[in-house]
Coordinates of C-alpha atoms and ligand atoms in Angstrom, one line a residue:
X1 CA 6.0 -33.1 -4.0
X2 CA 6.8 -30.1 -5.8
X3 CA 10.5 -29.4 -6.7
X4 CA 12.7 -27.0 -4.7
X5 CA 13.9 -25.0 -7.1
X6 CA 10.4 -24.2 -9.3
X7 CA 9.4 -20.8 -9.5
X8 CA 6.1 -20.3 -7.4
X9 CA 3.5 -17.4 -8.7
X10 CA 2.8 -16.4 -5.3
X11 CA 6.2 -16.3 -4.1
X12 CA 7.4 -14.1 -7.2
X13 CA 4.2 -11.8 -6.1
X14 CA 5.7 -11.7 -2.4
X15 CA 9.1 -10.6 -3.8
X16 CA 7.8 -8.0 -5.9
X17 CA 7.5 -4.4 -5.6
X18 CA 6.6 -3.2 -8.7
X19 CA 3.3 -1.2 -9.8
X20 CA 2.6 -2.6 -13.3
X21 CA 5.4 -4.8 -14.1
X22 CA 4.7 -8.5 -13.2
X23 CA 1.1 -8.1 -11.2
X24 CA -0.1 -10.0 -13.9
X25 CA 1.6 -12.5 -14.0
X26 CA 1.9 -16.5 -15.5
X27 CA 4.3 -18.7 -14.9
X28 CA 4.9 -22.2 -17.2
X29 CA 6.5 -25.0 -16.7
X30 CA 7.3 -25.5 -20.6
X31 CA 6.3 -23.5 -23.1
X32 CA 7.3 -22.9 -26.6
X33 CA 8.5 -19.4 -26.7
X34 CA 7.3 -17.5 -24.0
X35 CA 7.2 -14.6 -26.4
X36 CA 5.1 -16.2 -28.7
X37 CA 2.8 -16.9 -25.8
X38 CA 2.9 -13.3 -24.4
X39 CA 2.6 -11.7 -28.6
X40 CA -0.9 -13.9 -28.2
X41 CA -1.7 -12.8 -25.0
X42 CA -1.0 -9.1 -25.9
X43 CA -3.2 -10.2 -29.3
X44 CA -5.9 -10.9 -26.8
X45 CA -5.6 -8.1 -24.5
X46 CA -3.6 -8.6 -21.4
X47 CA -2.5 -5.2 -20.0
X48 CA 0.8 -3.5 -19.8
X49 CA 3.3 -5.0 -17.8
X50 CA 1.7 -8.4 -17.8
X51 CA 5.3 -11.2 -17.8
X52 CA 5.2 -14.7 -18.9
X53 CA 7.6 -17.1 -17.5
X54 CA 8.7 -20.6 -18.0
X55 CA 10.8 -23.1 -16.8
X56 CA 11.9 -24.3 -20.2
X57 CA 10.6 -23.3 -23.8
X58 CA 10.5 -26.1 -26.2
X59 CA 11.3 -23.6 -29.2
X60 CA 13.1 -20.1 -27.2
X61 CA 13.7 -18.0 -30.4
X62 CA 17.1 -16.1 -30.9
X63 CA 17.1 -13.1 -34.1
X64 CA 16.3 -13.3 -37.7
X65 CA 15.3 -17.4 -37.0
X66 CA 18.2 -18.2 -34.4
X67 CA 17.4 -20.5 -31.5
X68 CA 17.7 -20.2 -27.9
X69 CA 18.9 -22.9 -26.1
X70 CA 16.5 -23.3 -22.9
X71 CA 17.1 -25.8 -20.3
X72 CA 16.2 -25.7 -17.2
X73 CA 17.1 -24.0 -14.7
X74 CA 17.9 -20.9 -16.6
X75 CA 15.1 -18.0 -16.4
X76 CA 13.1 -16.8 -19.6
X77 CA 10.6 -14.6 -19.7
X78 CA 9.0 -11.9 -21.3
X79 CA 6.8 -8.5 -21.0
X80 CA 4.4 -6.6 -22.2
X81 CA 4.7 -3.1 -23.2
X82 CA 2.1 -0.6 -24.8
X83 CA 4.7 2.6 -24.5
X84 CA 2.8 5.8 -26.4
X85 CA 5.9 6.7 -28.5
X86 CA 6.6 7.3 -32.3
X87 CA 7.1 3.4 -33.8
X88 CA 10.7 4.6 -35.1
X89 CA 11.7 4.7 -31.0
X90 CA 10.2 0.9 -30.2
X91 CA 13.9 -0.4 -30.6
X92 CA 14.9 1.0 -28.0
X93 CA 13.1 -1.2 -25.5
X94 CA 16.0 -3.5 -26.8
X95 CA 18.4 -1.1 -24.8
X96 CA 16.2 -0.3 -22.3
X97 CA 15.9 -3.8 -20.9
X98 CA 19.5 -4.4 -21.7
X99 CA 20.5 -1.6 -19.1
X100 CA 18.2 -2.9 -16.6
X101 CA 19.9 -6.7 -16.8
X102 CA 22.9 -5.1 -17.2
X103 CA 22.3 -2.8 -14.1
X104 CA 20.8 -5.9 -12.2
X105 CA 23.6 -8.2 -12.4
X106 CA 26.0 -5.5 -11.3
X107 CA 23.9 -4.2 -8.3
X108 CA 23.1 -7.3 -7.1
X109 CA 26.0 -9.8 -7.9
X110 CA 28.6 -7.6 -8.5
X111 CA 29.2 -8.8 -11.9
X112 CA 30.3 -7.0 -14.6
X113 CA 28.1 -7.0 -17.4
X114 CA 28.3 -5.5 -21.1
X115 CA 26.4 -4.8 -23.2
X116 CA 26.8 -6.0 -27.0
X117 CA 24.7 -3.8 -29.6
X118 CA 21.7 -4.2 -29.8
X119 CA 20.7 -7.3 -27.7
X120 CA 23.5 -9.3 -26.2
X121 CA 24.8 -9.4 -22.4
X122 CA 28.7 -10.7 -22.1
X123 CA 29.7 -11.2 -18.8
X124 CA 34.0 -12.5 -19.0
X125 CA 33.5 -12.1 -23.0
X126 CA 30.9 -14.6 -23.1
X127 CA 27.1 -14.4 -23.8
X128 CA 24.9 -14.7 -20.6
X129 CA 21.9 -13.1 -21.9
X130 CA 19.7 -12.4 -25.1
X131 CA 17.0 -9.8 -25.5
X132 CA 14.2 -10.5 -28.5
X133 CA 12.4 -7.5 -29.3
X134 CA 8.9 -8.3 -31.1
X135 CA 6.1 -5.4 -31.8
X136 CA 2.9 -5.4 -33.0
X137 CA 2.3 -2.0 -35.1
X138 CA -0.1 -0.5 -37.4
X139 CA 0.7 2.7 -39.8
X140 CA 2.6 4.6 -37.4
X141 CA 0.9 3.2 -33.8
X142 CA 2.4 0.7 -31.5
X143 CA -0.1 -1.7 -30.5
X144 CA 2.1 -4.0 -28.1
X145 CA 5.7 -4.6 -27.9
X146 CA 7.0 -8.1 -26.1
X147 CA 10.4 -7.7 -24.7
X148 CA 11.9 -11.2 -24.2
X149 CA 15.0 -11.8 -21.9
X150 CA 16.6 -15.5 -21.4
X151 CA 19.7 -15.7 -18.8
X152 CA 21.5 -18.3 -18.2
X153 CA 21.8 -18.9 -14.2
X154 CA 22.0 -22.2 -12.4
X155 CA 22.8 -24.7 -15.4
X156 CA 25.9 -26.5 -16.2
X157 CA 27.3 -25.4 -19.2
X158 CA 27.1 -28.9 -20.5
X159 CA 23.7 -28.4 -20.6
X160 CA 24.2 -25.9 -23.1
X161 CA 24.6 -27.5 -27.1
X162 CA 28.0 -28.1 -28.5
X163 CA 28.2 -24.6 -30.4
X164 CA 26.7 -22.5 -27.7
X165 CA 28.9 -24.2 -24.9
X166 CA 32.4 -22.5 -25.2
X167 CA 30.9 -18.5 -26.2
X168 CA 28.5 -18.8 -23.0
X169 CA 28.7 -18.6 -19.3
X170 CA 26.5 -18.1 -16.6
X171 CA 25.3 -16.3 -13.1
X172 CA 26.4 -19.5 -11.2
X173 CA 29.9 -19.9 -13.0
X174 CA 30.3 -16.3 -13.0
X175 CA 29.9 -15.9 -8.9
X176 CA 31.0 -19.1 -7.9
X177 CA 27.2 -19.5 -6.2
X178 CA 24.2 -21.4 -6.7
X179 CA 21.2 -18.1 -7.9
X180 CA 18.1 -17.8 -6.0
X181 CA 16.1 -17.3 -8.9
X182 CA 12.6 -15.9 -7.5
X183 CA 14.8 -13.2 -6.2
X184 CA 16.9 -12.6 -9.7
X185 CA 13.8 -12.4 -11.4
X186 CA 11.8 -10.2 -8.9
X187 CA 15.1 -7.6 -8.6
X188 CA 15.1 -8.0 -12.9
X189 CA 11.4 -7.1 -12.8
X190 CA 11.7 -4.3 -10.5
X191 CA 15.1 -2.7 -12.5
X192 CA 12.8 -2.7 -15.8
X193 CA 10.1 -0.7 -14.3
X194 CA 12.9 1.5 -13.4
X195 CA 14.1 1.9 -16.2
X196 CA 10.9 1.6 -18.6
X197 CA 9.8 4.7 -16.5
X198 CA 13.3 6.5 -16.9
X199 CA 12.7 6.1 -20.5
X200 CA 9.8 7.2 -21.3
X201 CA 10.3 10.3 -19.5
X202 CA 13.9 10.9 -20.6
X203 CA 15.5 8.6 -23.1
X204 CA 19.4 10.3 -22.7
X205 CA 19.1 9.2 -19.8
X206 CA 18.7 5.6 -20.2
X207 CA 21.1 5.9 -23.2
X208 CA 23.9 7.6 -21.3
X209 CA 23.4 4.2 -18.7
X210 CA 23.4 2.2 -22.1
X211 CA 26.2 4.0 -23.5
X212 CA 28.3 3.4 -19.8
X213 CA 27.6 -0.6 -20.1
X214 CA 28.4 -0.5 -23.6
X215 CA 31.0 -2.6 -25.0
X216 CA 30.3 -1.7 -29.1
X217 CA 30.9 1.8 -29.0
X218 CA 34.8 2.3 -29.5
X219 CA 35.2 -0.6 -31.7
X220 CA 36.1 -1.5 -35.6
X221 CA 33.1 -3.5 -36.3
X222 CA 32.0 -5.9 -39.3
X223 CA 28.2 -5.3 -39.9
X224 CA 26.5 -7.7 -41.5
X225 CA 22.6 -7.8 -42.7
X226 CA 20.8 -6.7 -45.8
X227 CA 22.6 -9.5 -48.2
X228 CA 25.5 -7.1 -47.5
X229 CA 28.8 -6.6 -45.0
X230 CA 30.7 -3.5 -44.4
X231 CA 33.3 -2.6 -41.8
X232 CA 33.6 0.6 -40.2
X233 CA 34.4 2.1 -36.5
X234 CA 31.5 2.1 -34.1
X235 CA 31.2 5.9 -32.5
X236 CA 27.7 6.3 -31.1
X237 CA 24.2 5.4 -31.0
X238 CA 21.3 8.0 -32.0
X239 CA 18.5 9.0 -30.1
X240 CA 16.6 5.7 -32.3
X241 CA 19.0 3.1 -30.7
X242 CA 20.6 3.0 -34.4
X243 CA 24.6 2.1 -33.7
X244 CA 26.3 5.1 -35.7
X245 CA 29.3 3.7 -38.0
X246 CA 31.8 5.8 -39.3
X247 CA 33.2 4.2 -42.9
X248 CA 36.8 4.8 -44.7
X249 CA 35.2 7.8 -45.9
X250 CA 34.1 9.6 -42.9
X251 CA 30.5 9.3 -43.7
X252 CA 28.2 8.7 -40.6
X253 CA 25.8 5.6 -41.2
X254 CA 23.0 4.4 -38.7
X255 CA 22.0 0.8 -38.5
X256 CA 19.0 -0.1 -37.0
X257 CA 19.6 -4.0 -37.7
X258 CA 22.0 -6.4 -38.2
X259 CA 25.1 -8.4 -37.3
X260 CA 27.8 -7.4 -35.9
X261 CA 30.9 -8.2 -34.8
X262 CA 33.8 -6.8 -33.1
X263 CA 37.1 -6.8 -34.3
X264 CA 40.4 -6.4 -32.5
X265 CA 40.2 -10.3 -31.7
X266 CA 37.5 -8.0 -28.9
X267 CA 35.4 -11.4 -28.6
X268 CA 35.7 -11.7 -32.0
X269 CA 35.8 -15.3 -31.5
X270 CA 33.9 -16.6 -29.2
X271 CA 31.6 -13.8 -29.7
X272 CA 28.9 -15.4 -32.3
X273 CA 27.7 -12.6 -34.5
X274 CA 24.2 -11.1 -32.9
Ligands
BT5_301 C1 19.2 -13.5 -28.8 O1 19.2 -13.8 -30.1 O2 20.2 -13.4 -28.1 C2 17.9 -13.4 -28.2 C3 17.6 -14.4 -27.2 C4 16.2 -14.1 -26.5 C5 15.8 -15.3 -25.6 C6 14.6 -15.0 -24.9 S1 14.2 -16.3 -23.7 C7 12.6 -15.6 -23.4 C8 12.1 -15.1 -24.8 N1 11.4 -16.2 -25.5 C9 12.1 -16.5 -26.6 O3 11.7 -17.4 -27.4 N2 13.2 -15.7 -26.8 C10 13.3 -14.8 -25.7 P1 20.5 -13.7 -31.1 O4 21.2 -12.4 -30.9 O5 20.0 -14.1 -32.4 O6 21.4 -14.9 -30.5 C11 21.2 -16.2 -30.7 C12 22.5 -16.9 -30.6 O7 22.9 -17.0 -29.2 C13 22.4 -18.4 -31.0 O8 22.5 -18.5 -32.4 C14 23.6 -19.0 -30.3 O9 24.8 -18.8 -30.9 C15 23.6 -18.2 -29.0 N3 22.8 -18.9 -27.9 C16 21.7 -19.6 -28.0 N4 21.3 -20.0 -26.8 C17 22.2 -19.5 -25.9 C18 22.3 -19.5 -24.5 N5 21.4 -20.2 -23.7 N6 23.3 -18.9 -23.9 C19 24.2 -18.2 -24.7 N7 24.2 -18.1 -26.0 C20 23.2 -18.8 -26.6

């Protein structure tokens, strides 16, 4: 018999009111990374808006080598994406699919979400979402980017390892109910073609919804990456998704990667660095 609460390919179609996002779509019950998967599947061809699900991944990846915890009953998945913009613009799909969680879990569970520079959701101060941005380029030409989303829903936290559990939370603890996840992920699918069009055809406007969810933006910050750490105040994002930082001596600087971390004990500790 199969088990209530598996996600069912023809019942995310059903739900689904999308053009290009998810009509191609697979769903796993385990899979190593379903980025990995989908960076092969892109390798091999699969079209725009093609999403790979599973149930569990065996080896979810976080940044720059971190780990994503992945039990079940969470939802991971990625997407496919062959936008025709300049390769110095591909990060912000990062932003991009963080407004439309963002955007989702207020809209539909009246939750308050923020949005941590460049791919964290907090909900109550504590992570409830990741967002791992991988691309496929050559010279100056985006072949396929893979935007990867894991949220963490219906577990218990226990579930969650040792030094995860107390800087995490989920859609379940965070409403009080158990999620219907075929309907999460259909509305989350549906928001990111939203917002994937309303980016591509006007990126201030998808940065001025990033910019409203943002919870870097206002802060003194410790940035960390490079083999070097700097502080500075965080004061705006450019028109690349770089986080602008304004140092002791008034000089602007962009960062395109890296840690960082907020200050003003803002989830500075149970806030892991990104
Ligand atoms: C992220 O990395 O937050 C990106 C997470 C992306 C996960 C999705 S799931 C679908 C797709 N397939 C993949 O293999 N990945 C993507 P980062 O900013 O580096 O944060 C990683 C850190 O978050 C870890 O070092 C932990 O501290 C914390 N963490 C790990 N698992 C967590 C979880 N389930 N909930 C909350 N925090 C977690």
């Amino acid at each position: 018999m199969d088990e209530p609460d598996i996600l069912r390919k023809s019942d995310v179609l059903q739900g689904l009111k999308t053009e290009v996002i998810g009509r191609e779509i697979h769903i796993l019950r385990v899979t190593s990374s379903t980025n990995t998967h989908a960076m092969e599947m892109a390798s091999d061809g699969s079209p725009e808006g093609t999403v790979v699900v599973a149930e569990t991944q065996t080896g979810g990846k976080g940044r720059l080598g971190r780990t994503w915890a992945s039990p079940k009953g969470n939802l991971y998945f990625s997407i496919i994406f062959r936008p025709n913009i300049p390769l110095r613009k591909a990060p912000l799909i990062t932003l991009m699919g963080a407004v439309a969680v963002a955007s989702t879990l207020k809209a539909v569970y009246n939750v308050q979400a923020t949005i941590k520079w460049p791919n964290d959701i907090f909900v109550s101060s504590k992570k409830i979402s990741g967002l791992l941005t991988e691309m496929s380029a050559e010279q100056d030409r985006i072949k396929h980017i893979v935007l990867g989303i894991g949220i963490n829903v219906n577990i218990t936290l226990n579930a969650l390892p040792a030094e995860v559990r107390t800087s995490a939370t989920t859609l379940v603890e965070e409403t009080g109910q158990k999620i219907n996840r075929k309907m999460l992920l259909c509305q989350l699918l549906m928001e990111l073609e939203r917002w994937y069009r309303i980016f591509l055809g006007d990126v201030d406007c998808m940065l001025r919804e990033w910019k409203a969810f943002n919870m870097t933006i206002g802060n003194r910050v410790t940035v960390q990456g490079m083999g070097e750490s700097f502080e500075g105040d965080a004061v705006g994002i450019d028109t690349e998704g770089r986080l602008l930082i304004k140092l002791a001596d008034g000089i602007l600087r962009p960062i395109a990667a890296g840690d960082v971390t907020l200050q003003r004990g803002q989830n500075s500790k149970s806030n892991p660095p990104i």
